[in-house]
Each structure stands twice: as C-alpha cells, then as structure tokens.
PDB file of C-alpha atoms in Angstrom:
ATOM      1  CA  MET A   1       0.108  -0.063   0.046  1.00 58.00           C
ATOM      2  CA  GLY A   2       2.926   2.212   0.674  1.00 61.00           C
ATOM      3  CA  GLN A   3       3.865   1.860  -2.702  1.00 67.00           C
ATOM      4  CA  VAL A   4       0.798   3.103  -4.492  1.00 65.00           C
ATOM      5  CA  TYR A   5       0.861   6.514  -2.001  1.00 68.00           C
ATOM      6  CA  GLU A   6       4.498   7.253  -2.387  1.00 71.00           C
ATOM      7  CA  SER A   7       4.385   6.800  -6.265  1.00 73.00           C
ATOM      8  CA  LEU A   8       3.637  10.057  -8.158  1.00 76.00           C
ATOM      9  CA  ALA A   9       2.455   8.038 -11.357  1.00 77.00           C
ATOM     10  CA  GLU A  10       0.231   5.759  -9.031  1.00 77.00           C
ATOM     11  CA  GLY A  11      -1.249   7.902  -5.997  1.00 76.00           C
ATOM     12  CA  PRO A  12      -4.484   9.415  -6.227  1.00 81.00           C
ATOM     13  CA  ASP A  13      -4.757  12.946  -7.511  1.00 81.00           C
ATOM     14  CA  ALA A  14      -6.498  14.365  -4.501  1.00 78.00           C
ATOM     15  CA  LEU A  15      -3.330  13.462  -2.176  1.00 79.00           C
ATOM     16  CA  LEU A  16      -0.855  14.373  -4.548  1.00 75.00           C
ATOM     17  CA  LEU A  17      -2.183  18.118  -4.305  1.00 76.00           C
ATOM     18  CA  PHE A  18      -1.326  17.961  -0.614  1.00 74.00           C
ATOM     19  CA  MET A  19       1.907  17.306  -0.967  1.00 70.00           C
ATOM     20  CA  ASP A  20       4.781  20.076  -1.286  1.00 65.00           C
ATOM     21  CA  HIS A  21       7.307  18.211  -3.146  1.00 76.00           C
ATOM     22  CA  VAL A  22       4.830  17.546  -6.621  1.00 82.00           C
ATOM     23  CA  PRO A  23       6.488  19.520  -9.419  1.00 85.00           C
ATOM     24  CA  TYR A  24       3.833  22.149 -10.722  1.00 83.00           C
ATOM     25  CA  THR A  25       4.384  20.719 -14.152  1.00 87.00           C
ATOM     26  CA  HIS A  26       3.512  17.190 -12.993  1.00 87.00           C
ATOM     27  CA  GLY A  27       0.664  15.443 -14.907  1.00 89.00           C
ATOM     28  CA  LEU A  28      -2.578  14.722 -13.162  1.00 89.00           C
ATOM     29  CA  HIS A  29      -4.734  11.591 -13.910  1.00 88.00           C
ATOM     30  CA  SER A  30      -7.472  14.357 -15.159  1.00 89.00           C
ATOM     31  CA  GLY A  31      -4.798  15.358 -17.903  1.00 92.00           C
ATOM     32  CA  LYS A  32      -3.980  18.809 -16.333  1.00 91.00           C
ATOM     33  CA  THR A  33      -1.010  19.661 -14.746  1.00 89.00           C
ATOM     34  CA  VAL A  34      -0.954  20.573 -11.066  1.00 87.00           C
ATOM     35  CA  ILE A  35      -0.528  24.331 -11.686  1.00 84.00           C
ATOM     36  CA  GLN A  36      -3.751  24.005 -14.018  1.00 87.00           C
ATOM     37  CA  HIS A  37      -5.489  22.339 -11.358  1.00 88.00           C
ATOM     38  CA  ILE A  38      -4.459  25.009  -8.771  1.00 86.00           C
ATOM     39  CA  TYR A  39      -5.687  27.894 -11.066  1.00 85.00           C
ATOM     40  CA  GLU A  40      -8.647  26.385 -12.398  1.00 88.00           C
ATOM     41  CA  SER A  41      -9.564  25.671  -8.364  1.00 88.00           C
ATOM     42  CA  ARG A  42      -9.122  29.209  -7.152  1.00 87.00           C
ATOM     43  CA  TYR A  43     -10.931  30.465 -10.307  1.00 89.00           C
ATOM     44  CA  LYS A  44     -13.991  28.061  -9.412  1.00 92.00           C
ATOM     45  CA  GLY A  45     -13.688  29.229  -5.683  1.00 91.00           C
ATOM     46  CA  ALA A  46     -13.460  32.674  -6.735  1.00 92.00           C
ATOM     47  CA  ALA A  47     -16.878  32.422  -8.567  1.00 94.00           C
ATOM     48  CA  ALA A  48     -18.585  30.692  -5.742  1.00 95.00           C
ATOM     49  CA  ALA A  49     -17.867  33.016  -3.629  1.00 95.00           C
ATOM     50  CA  ALA A  50     -19.102  36.042  -5.642  1.00 94.00           C
ATOM     51  CA  SER A  51     -22.283  33.676  -6.345  1.00 96.00           C
ATOM     52  CA  TYR A  52     -23.033  33.566  -2.298  1.00 96.00           C
ATOM     53  CA  VAL A  53     -23.111  37.397  -2.048  1.00 96.00           C
ATOM     54  CA  GLN A  54     -25.836  37.741  -4.858  1.00 95.00           C
ATOM     55  CA  GLN A  55     -27.579  34.471  -3.452  1.00 94.00           C
ATOM     56  CA  TRP A  56     -27.432  36.252   0.115  1.00 94.00           C
ATOM     57  CA  LYS A  57     -28.775  39.573  -1.435  1.00 94.00           C
ATOM     58  CA  SER A  58     -31.794  37.896  -3.048  1.00 92.00           C
ATOM     59  CA  ARG A  59     -32.659  37.384   0.713  1.00 89.00           C
ATOM     60  CA  VAL A  60     -32.910  41.149   1.862  1.00 85.00           C
ATOM     61  CA  THR A  61     -36.019  40.998   2.833  1.00 86.00           C
ATOM     62  CA  ARG A  62     -36.650  37.713   4.415  1.00 86.00           C
ATOM     63  CA  ILE A  63     -33.923  38.299   7.252  1.00 87.00           C
ATOM     64  CA  ASP A  64     -33.780  40.772   9.860  1.00 91.00           C
ATOM     65  CA  GLU A  65     -31.607  43.953   8.808  1.00 92.00           C
ATOM     66  CA  HIS A  66     -28.797  43.420  11.589  1.00 94.00           C
ATOM     67  CA  CYS A  67     -28.049  39.891  10.754  1.00 93.00           C
ATOM     68  CA  TYR A  68     -28.531  40.375   6.841  1.00 94.00           C
ATOM     69  CA  ARG A  69     -25.933  43.146   6.862  1.00 95.00           C
ATOM     70  CA  GLU A  70     -23.537  41.379   8.918  1.00 96.00           C
ATOM     71  CA  LEU A  71     -23.552  38.354   7.124  1.00 95.00           C
ATOM     72  CA  LEU A  72     -23.543  40.511   3.726  1.00 96.00           C
ATOM     73  CA  ALA A  73     -20.290  42.009   5.075  1.00 97.00           C
ATOM     74  CA  ARG A  74     -18.666  38.990   5.751  1.00 97.00           C
ATOM     75  CA  LEU A  75     -19.327  37.308   2.573  1.00 96.00           C
ATOM     76  CA  GLU A  76     -18.090  40.309   0.513  1.00 96.00           C
ATOM     77  CA  TYR A  77     -15.132  40.266   2.419  1.00 96.00           C
ATOM     78  CA  GLN A  78     -14.608  36.503   1.449  1.00 95.00           C
ATOM     79  CA  ALA A  79     -15.201  36.995  -1.924  1.00 94.00           C
ATOM     80  CA  GLY A  80     -12.999  39.861  -2.004  1.00 93.00           C
ATOM     81  CA  HIS A  81     -10.344  37.982  -0.672  1.00 92.00           C
ATOM     82  CA  ALA A  82     -11.115  34.983  -3.162  1.00 91.00           C
ATOM     83  CA  GLU A  83     -10.481  37.381  -5.961  1.00 89.00           C
ATOM     84  CA  VAL A  84      -7.100  38.486  -4.502  1.00 89.00           C
ATOM     85  CA  SER A  85      -6.229  34.905  -4.198  1.00 85.00           C
ATOM     86  CA  ARG A  86      -7.164  34.008  -7.541  1.00 83.00           C
ATOM     87  CA  CYS A  87      -5.281  37.016  -9.050  1.00 82.00           C
ATOM     88  CA  ARG A  88      -2.375  36.025  -7.225  1.00 81.00           C
ATOM     89  CA  GLN A  89      -2.261  32.668  -8.251  1.00 74.00           C
ATOM     90  CA  GLN A  90      -2.833  33.997 -12.005  1.00 73.00           C
ATOM     91  CA  SER A  91       0.211  35.963 -11.332  1.00 76.00           C
ATOM     92  CA  VAL A  92       2.271  33.098 -10.055  1.00 71.00           C
ATOM     93  CA  SER A  93       1.080  30.627 -13.117  1.00 66.00           C
ATOM     94  CA  SER A  94       2.155  33.501 -15.573  1.00 70.00           C
ATOM     95  CA  HIS A  95       5.569  33.950 -13.889  1.00 67.00           C
ATOM     96  CA  LEU A  96       5.792  29.977 -13.880  1.00 64.00           C
ATOM     97  CA  ARG A  97       5.087  30.090 -17.798  1.00 64.00           C
ATOM     98  CA  HIS A  98       7.959  32.530 -18.369  1.00 61.00           C
ATOM     99  CA  SER A  99      10.423  31.287 -16.505  1.00 57.00           C
ATOM    100  CA  LYS A 100      12.571  28.000 -15.087  1.00 54.00           C
ATOM    101  CA  PRO A 101      13.362  28.705 -11.623  1.00 49.00           C
ATOM    102  CA  GLN A 102      15.716  25.978 -10.328  1.00 50.00           C
ATOM    103  CA  GLY A 103      14.760  23.862  -6.904  1.00 49.00           C
ATOM    104  CA  ALA A 104      12.157  21.365  -5.573  1.00 46.00           C
ATOM    105  CA  GLY A 105       8.199  21.580  -6.394  1.00 48.00           C
ATOM    106  CA  TRP A 106       9.056  23.930  -9.933  1.00 45.00           C
ATOM    107  CA  GLY A 107       9.096  21.276 -12.131  1.00 43.00           C
TER     108      GLY A 107
END
C-alpha cells in the first residue's frame, strides 16, 4: 500500500495535491498539470464566493436587517479575498510559464 501512495504516477490526485514536493508541471490523472488544477480551483472558488453574495442579496426581505448586513459584509469580504487569491495565483502561473526557476517543486 505504501508504494501506491509514495508514487506520483500511481497515487490518487487528491492526495498528490497536498504534497509539497510535487512539481507544478506534474501531470495528474485528469490530464491537467498541478498548476492548471490549482489555477482552475482558485477561479472556481472565487466565482462561487461571488455567487454567495448575490444569493444572499436576494434574501434581503426575509431576514432581519442586522443579521442580513452582518453576513453580507462577511460574504463580501470573503469574495474579495477569493478574488485576490485567484489573481495572485494567476500571477504566479504566468511567472512560471515565463521562467524556469531551479529547486524542488518547480518542475
């Protein structure tokens, strides 16, 4: 069993993504590289966070004003940070495409 989990080729993608020694250029079973998966996950996460704000706004008349405003502020804060995280990852991805740094994890 240990051989399966220690092998990049045979290990489950979900576990590989948590390991810090996997090169960004490593191909996953899905056909994507690690960096593609990270980028797409951040993009989907930012879109989901933004959609929560819109969903919450549609409930304005159903919830008392104090609770509504409290949660709206938190959702907007989270959506903003998800967008920043997505943009930061996009910048890192762009940098990786244009340079070949040396060292573990860079491919």
